[in-house]
Tab-separated table of C-alpha atoms in Angstrom:
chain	number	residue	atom	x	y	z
R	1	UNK	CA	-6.538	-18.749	3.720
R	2	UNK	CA	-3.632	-17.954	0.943
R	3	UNK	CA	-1.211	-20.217	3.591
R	4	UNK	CA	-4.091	-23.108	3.549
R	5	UNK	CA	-4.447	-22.672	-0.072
R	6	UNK	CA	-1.029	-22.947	-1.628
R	7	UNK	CA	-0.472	-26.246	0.601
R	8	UNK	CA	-3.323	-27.841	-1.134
R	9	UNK	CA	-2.451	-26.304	-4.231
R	10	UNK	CA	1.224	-26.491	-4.366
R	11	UNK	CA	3.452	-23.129	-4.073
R	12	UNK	CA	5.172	-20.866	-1.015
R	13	UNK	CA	5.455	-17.241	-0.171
R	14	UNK	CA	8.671	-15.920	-1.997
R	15	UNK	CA	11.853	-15.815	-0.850
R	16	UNK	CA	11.780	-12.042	-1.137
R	17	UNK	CA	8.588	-11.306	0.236
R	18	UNK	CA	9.245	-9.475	3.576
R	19	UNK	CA	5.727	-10.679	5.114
R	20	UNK	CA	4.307	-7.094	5.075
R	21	UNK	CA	1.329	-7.385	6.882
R	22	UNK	CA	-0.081	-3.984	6.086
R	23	UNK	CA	0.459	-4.532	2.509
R	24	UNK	CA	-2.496	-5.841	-0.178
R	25	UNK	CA	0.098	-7.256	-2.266
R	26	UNK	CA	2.067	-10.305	-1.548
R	27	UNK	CA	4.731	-12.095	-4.059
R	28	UNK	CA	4.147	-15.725	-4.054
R	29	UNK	CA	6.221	-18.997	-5.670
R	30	UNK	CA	4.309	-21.031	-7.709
R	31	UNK	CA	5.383	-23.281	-9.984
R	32	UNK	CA	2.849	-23.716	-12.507
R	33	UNK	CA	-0.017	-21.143	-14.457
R	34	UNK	CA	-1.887	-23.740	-13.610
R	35	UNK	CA	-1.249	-24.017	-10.509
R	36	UNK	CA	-1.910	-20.313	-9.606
R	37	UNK	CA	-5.418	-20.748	-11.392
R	38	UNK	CA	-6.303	-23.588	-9.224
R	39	UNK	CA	-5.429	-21.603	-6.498
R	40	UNK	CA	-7.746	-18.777	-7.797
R	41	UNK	CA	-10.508	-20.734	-8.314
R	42	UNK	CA	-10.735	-20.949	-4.884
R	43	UNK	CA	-9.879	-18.082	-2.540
R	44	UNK	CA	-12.340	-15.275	-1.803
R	45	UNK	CA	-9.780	-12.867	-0.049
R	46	UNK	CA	-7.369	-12.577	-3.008
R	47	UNK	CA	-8.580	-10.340	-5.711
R	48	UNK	CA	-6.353	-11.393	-8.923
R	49	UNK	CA	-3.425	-13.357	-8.891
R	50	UNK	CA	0.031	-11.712	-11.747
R	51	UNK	CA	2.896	-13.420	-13.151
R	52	UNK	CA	5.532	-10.697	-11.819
R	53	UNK	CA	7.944	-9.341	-14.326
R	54	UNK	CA	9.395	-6.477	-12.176
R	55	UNK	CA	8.844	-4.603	-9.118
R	56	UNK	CA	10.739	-1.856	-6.726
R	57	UNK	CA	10.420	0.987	-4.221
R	58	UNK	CA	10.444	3.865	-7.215
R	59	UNK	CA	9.886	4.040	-10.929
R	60	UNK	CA	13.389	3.534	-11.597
R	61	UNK	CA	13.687	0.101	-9.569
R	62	UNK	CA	10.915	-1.061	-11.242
R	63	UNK	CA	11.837	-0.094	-14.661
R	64	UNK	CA	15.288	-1.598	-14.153
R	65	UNK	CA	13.897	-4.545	-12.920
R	66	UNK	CA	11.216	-5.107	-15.787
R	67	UNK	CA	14.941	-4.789	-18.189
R	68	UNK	CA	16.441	-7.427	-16.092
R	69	UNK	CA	13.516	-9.947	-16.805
R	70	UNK	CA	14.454	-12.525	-19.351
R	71	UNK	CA	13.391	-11.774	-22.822
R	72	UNK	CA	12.436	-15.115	-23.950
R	73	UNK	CA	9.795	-15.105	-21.081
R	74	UNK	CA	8.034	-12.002	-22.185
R	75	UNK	CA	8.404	-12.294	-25.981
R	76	UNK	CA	4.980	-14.962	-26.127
R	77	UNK	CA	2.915	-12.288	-25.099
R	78	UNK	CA	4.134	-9.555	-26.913
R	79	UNK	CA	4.012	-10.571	-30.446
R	80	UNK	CA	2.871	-8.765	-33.563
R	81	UNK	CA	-0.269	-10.687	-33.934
R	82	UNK	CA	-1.727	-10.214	-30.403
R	83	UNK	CA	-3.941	-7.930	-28.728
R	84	UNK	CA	-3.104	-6.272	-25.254
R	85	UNK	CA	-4.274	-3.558	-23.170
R	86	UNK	CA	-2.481	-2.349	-19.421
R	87	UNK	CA	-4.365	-1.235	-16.139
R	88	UNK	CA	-3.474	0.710	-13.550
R	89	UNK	CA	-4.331	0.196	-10.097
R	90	UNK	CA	-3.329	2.211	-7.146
R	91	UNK	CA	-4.118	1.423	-3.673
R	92	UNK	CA	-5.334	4.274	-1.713
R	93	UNK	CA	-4.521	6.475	-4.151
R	94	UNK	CA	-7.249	7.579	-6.772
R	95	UNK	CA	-4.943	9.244	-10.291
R	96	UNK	CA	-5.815	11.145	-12.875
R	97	UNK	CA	-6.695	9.792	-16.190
R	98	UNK	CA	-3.445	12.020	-17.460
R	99	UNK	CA	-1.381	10.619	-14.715
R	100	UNK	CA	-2.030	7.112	-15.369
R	101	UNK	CA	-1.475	7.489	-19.408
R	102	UNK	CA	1.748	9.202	-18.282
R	103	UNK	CA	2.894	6.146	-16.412
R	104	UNK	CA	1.742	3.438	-18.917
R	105	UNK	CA	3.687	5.829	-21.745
R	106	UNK	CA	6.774	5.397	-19.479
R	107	UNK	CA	6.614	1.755	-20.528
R	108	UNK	CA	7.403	1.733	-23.857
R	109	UNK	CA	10.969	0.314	-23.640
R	110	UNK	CA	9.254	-3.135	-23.188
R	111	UNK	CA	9.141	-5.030	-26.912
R	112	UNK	CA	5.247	-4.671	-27.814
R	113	UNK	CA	4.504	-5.357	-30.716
R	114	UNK	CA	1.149	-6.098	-30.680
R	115	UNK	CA	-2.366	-3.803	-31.568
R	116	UNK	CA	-4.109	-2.568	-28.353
R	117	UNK	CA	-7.338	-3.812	-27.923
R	118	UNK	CA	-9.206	-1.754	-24.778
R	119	UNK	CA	-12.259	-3.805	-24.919
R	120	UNK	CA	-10.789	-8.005	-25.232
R	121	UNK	CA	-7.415	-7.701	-25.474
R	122	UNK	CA	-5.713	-11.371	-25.406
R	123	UNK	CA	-2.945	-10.041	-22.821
R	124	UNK	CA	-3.862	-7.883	-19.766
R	125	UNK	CA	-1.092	-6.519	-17.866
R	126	UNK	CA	-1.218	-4.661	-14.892
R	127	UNK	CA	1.116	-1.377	-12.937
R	128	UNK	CA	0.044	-2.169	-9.325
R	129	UNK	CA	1.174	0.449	-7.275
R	130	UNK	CA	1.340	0.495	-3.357
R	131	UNK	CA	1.059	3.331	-1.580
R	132	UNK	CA	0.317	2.378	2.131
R	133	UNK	CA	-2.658	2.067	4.650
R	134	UNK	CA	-3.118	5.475	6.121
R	135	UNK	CA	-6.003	7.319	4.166
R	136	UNK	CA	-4.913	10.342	5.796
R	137	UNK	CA	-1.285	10.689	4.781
R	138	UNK	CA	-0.875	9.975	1.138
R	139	UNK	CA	2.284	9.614	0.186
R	140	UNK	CA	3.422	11.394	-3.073
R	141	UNK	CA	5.140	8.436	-4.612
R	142	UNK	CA	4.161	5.039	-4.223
R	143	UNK	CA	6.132	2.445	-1.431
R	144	UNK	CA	6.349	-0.051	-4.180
R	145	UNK	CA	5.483	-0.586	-7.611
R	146	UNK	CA	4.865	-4.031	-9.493
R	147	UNK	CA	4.043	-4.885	-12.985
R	148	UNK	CA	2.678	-8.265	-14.343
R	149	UNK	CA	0.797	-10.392	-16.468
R	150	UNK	CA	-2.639	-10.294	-15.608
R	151	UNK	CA	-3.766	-14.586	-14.832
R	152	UNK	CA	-6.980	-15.287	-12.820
R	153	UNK	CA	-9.510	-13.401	-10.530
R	154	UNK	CA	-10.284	-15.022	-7.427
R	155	UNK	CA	-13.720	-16.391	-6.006
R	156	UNK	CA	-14.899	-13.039	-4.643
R	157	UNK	CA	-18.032	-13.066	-6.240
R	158	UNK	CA	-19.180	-16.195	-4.337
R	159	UNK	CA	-19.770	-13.835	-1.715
R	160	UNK	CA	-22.843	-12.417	-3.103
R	161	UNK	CA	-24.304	-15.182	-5.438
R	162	UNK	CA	-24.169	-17.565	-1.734
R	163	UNK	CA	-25.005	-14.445	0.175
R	164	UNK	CA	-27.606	-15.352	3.467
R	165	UNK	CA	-29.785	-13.306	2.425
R	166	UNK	CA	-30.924	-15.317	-0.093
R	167	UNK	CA	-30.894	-18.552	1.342
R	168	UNK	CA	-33.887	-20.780	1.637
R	169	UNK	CA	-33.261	-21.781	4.940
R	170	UNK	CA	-31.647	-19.413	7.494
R	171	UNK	CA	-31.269	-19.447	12.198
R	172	UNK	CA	-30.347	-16.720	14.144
R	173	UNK	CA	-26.448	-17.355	13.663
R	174	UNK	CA	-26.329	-18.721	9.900
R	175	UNK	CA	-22.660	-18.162	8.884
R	176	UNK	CA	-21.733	-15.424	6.640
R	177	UNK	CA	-21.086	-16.610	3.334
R	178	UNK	CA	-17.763	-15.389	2.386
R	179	UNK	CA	-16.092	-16.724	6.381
R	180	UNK	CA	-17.560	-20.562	5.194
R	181	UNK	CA	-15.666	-20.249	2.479
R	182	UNK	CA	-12.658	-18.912	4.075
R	183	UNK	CA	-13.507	-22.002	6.829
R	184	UNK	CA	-13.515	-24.286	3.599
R	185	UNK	CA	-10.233	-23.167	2.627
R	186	UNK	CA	-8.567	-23.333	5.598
R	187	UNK	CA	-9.975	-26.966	6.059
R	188	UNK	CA	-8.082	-27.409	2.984
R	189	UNK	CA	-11.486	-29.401	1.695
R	190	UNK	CA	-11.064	-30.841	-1.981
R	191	UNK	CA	-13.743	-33.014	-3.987
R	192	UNK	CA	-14.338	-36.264	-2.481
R	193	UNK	CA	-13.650	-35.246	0.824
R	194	UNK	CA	-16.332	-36.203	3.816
R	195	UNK	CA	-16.912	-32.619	5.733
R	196	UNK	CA	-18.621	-32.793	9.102
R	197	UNK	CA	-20.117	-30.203	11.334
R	198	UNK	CA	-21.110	-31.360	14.691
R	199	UNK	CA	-23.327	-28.239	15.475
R	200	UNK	CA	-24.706	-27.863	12.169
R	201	UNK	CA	-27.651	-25.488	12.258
R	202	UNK	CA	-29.203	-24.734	9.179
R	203	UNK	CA	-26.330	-26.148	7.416
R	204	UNK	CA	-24.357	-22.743	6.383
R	205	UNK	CA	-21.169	-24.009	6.452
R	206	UNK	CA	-22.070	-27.460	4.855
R	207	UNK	CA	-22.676	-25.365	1.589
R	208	UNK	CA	-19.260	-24.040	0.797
R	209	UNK	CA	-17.770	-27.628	1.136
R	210	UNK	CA	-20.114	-28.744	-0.826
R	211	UNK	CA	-19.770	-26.008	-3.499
R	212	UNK	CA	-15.431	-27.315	-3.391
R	213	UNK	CA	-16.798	-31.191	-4.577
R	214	UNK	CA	-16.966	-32.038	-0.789
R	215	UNK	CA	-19.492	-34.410	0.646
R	216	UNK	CA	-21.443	-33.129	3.921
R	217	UNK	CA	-22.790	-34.165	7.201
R	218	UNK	CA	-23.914	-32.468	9.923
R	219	UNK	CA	-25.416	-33.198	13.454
R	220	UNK	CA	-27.186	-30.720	15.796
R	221	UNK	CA	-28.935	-31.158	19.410
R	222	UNK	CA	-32.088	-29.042	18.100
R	223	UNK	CA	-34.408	-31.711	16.379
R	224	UNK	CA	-36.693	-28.296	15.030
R	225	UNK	CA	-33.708	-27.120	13.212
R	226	UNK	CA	-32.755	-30.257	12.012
R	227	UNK	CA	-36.225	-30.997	10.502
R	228	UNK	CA	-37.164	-27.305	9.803
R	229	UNK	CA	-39.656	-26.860	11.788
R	230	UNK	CA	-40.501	-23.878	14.748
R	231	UNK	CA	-40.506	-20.404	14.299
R	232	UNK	CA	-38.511	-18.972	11.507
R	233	UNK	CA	-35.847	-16.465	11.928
R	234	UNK	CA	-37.226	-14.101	9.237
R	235	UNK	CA	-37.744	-11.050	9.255
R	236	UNK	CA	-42.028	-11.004	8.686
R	237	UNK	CA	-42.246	-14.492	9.057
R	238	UNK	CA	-44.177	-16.238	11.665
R	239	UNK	CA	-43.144	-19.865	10.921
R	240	UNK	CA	-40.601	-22.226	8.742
R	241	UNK	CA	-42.173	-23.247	5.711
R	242	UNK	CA	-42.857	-27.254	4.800
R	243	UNK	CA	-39.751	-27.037	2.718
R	244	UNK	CA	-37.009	-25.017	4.831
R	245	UNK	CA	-34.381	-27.544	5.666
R	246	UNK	CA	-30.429	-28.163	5.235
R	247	UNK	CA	-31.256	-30.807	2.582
R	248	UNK	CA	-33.152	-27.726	0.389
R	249	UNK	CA	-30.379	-25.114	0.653
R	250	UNK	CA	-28.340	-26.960	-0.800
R	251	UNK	CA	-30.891	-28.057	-3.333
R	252	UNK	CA	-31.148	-24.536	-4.042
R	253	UNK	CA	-27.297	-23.885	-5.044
R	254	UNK	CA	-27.070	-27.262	-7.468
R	255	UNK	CA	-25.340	-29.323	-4.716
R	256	UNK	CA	-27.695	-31.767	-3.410
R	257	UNK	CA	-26.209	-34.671	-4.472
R	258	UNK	CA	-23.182	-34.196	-2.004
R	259	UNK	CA	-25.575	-33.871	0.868
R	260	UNK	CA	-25.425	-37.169	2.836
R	261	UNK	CA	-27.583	-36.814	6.529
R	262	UNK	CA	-28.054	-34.552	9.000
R	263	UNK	CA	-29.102	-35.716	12.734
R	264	UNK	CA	-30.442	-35.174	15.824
R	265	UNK	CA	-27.532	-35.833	18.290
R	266	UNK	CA	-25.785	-34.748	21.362
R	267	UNK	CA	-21.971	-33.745	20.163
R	268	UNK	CA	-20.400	-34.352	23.371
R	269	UNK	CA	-22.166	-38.071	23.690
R	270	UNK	CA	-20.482	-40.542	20.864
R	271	UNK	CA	-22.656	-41.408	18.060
R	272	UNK	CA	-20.122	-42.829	15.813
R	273	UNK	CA	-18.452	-46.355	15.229
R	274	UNK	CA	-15.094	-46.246	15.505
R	275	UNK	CA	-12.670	-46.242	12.318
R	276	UNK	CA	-15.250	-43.635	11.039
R	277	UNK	CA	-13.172	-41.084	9.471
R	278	UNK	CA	-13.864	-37.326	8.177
R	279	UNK	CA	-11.287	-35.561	6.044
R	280	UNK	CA	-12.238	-31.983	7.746
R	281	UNK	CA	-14.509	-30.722	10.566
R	282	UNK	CA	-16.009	-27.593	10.618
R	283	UNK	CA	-17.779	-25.931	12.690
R	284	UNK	CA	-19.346	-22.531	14.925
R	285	UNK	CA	-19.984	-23.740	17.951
R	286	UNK	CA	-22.977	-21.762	20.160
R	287	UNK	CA	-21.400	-19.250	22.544
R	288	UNK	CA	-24.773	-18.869	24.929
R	289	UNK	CA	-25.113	-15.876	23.353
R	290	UNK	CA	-27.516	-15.858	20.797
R	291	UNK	CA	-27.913	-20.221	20.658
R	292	UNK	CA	-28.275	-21.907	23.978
R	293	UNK	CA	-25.528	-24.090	24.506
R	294	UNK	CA	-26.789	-27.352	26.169
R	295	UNK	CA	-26.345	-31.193	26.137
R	296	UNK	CA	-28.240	-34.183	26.998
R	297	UNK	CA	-28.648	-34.887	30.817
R	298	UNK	CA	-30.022	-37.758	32.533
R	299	UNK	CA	-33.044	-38.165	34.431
R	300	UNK	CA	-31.190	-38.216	37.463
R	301	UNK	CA	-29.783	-34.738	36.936
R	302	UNK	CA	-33.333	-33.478	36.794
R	303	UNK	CA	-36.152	-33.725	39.236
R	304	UNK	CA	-37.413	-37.025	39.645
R	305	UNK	CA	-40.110	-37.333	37.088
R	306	UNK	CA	-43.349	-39.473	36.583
R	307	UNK	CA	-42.421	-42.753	35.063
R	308	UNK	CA	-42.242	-42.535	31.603
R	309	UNK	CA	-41.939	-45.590	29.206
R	310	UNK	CA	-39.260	-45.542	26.281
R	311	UNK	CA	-41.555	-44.670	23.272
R	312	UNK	CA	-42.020	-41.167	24.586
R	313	UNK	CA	-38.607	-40.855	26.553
R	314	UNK	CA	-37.707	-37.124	27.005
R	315	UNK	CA	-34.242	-36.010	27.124
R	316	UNK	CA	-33.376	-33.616	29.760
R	317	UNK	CA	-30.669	-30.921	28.447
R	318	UNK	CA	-28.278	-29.331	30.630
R	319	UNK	CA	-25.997	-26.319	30.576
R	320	UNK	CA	-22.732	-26.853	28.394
R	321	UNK	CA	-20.099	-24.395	29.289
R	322	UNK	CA	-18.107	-23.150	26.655
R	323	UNK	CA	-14.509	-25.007	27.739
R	324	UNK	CA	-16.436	-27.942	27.702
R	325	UNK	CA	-17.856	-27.460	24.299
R	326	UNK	CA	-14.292	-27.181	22.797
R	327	UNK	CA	-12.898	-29.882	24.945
R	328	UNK	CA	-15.359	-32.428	23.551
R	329	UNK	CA	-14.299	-30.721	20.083
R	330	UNK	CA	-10.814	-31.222	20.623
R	331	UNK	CA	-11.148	-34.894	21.458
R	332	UNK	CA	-13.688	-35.736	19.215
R	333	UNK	CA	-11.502	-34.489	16.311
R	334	UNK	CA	-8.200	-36.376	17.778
R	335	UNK	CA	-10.963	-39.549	17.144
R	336	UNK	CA	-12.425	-38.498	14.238
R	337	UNK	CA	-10.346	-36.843	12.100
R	338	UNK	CA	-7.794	-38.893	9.748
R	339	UNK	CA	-3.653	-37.950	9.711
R	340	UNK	CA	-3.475	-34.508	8.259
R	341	UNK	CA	-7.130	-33.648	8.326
R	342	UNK	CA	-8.613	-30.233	9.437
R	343	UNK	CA	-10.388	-29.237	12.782
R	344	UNK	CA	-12.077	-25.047	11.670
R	345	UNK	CA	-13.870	-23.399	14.569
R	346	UNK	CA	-14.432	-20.312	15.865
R	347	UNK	CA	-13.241	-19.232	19.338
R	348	UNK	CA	-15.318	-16.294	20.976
R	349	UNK	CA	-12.460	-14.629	22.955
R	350	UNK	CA	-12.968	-11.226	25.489
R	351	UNK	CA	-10.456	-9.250	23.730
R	352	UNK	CA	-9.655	-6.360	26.704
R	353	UNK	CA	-8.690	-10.258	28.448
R	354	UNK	CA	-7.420	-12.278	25.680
């Protein structure tokens, strides 16, 4: 998501950032404050984003690392007239309240001049302090210590105000809120876009492009899902109600007016005119496991049947194995997508195979 974020936003991983995987804290280069917020005001993985003044594997790398920083880029921050305050955050490591004064006292070779202000301090700076995955082997000191400017907070709070449980309109398989967003992300969807999701449900994964300035489209084989109808998927709920559609989900999060259609069609049969372009697809295809995977069949496939005139023509749906499913995906994003645009799915994989 980060990697799919900083493209859109502008930025790299750091030249000295050994990609630790099992590490919560990564060092990024970005050019701009502005920059890192914009890339804050959209991830839900990353918790806050810090412009780094030091860091090291002990106390004393830091501390001669925070002396090596330049002066002129600190002094803003630190002047008489401001108010600060400094947090301490140690990952899997719970301190003392006397443990964590005695490391914040440690810092007073840095220049503040400032008052501290504990409740809305102007300047928030941060001791983040690492010390490794394994719950059950502590170490004493930390594996590496960082200290910054506290910028922006990331998105994570999306995950509840968006969270399924809430929604209007929910199926059997409605995304979870905080992997559409991730799906968003990594679609690299910005405002003005045209999102499409060929199996679109009840629209889950429509919202969170929507929520980025996107506009949304969806098409699904299921014409009860499409137009809300059938049993509900409730808990205590016999049936959907008159208003339980895609169109008033996203109605219900202040985004309506980026919904464009959603239809009844067959994904793998082609609906579109050609030169019709999306700037991302995204999508959850049905496994067979808890959404029957089918397409469209003809009448000859099935068992000859009485004549029946257009008007009430029914389609005949066949099985739709999985390969084929992504297949068609494949292809139909080759089509439909334009240069540099984004095909998200999910793959269900057997792992004791894969």
């Amino acid at each position: 998501e980060i990697t799919s974020l900083l493209s859109l936003c502008g930025g790299q991983f750091s030249s000295e950032q050994e990609i630790r995987v099992n590490s919560p804290f990564w060092i990024l280069s970005i050019p701009s404050e502005e920059m890192a917020r914009g890339l804050m005001k959209r991830t839900v993985c990353a918790k806050s984003i810090f412009e780094l003044w030091g860091h090291g594997r002990s106390a004393g790398e830091l501390y001669a690392s925070l002396k090596n920083y330049p002066m002129d880029k600190m002094l803003p921050y630190l002047q008489s007239d401001s108010t600060y305050k400094v947090h301490i955050h140690t990952f899997n490591k719970t301190l003392t309240q006397a443990q964590k004064i005695k490391k914040i006292d440690a810092l007073e070779f840095l220049p503040f001049k400032g008052k501290v202000n504990l409740k809305n301090p102007e300047h928030i700076f941060w001791i983040l302090e690492d010390y490794g995955m394994d719950p059950n082997n502590v170490p004493e000191e930390p594996f590496h210590l960082y200290f910054g400017r506290w910028i922006a907070d990331g998105q994570r709070e999306l995950i509840e105000s968006y969270s399924v449980k809430k929604r209007h309109f929910i199926g059997n398989t409605s995304m979870d809120a905080c992997l559409s967003f991730i799906m968003a992300n990594h679609g690299r969807v910005k405002p003005n876009d045209v999102v499409y999701d060929p199996f679109v449900g009840t629209g889950g994964l429509l919202i969170s492009s929507a929520h980025f300035g996107a506009y949304v489209c969806g098409t699904d084989i299921d014409y009860n899902t499409i137009h809300g109808l059938g049993k509900a998927s409730r808990k205590n709920q016999k049936w959907r109600g008159p208003d339980e559609n895609i169109r008033a989900n996203l109605r219900q999060y202040g985004l309506e007016k980026y919904y464009l259609d959603a239809l009844v069609s067959d994904s793998s049969r082609p609906i579109w005119r050609k030169g019709m372009l999306f700037d991302a697809i995204i999508t959850d295809p049905p496994y067979g496991i808890r959404e029957a995977t089918r397409r469209t069949g003809s009448q000859k496939e099935a068992v000859k049947t009485a004549e029946r005139s257009t008007e009430n023509h029914i389609f005949v749906s066949s099985n739709y194995h999985l390969s084929d499913i992504f297949f068609d995906l494949l292809k139909f994003a080759a089509e439909y997508l334009v240069m540099g645009g984004r095909l998200v799915y999910w793959l269900p994989i057997y792992r004791p195979e894969y």
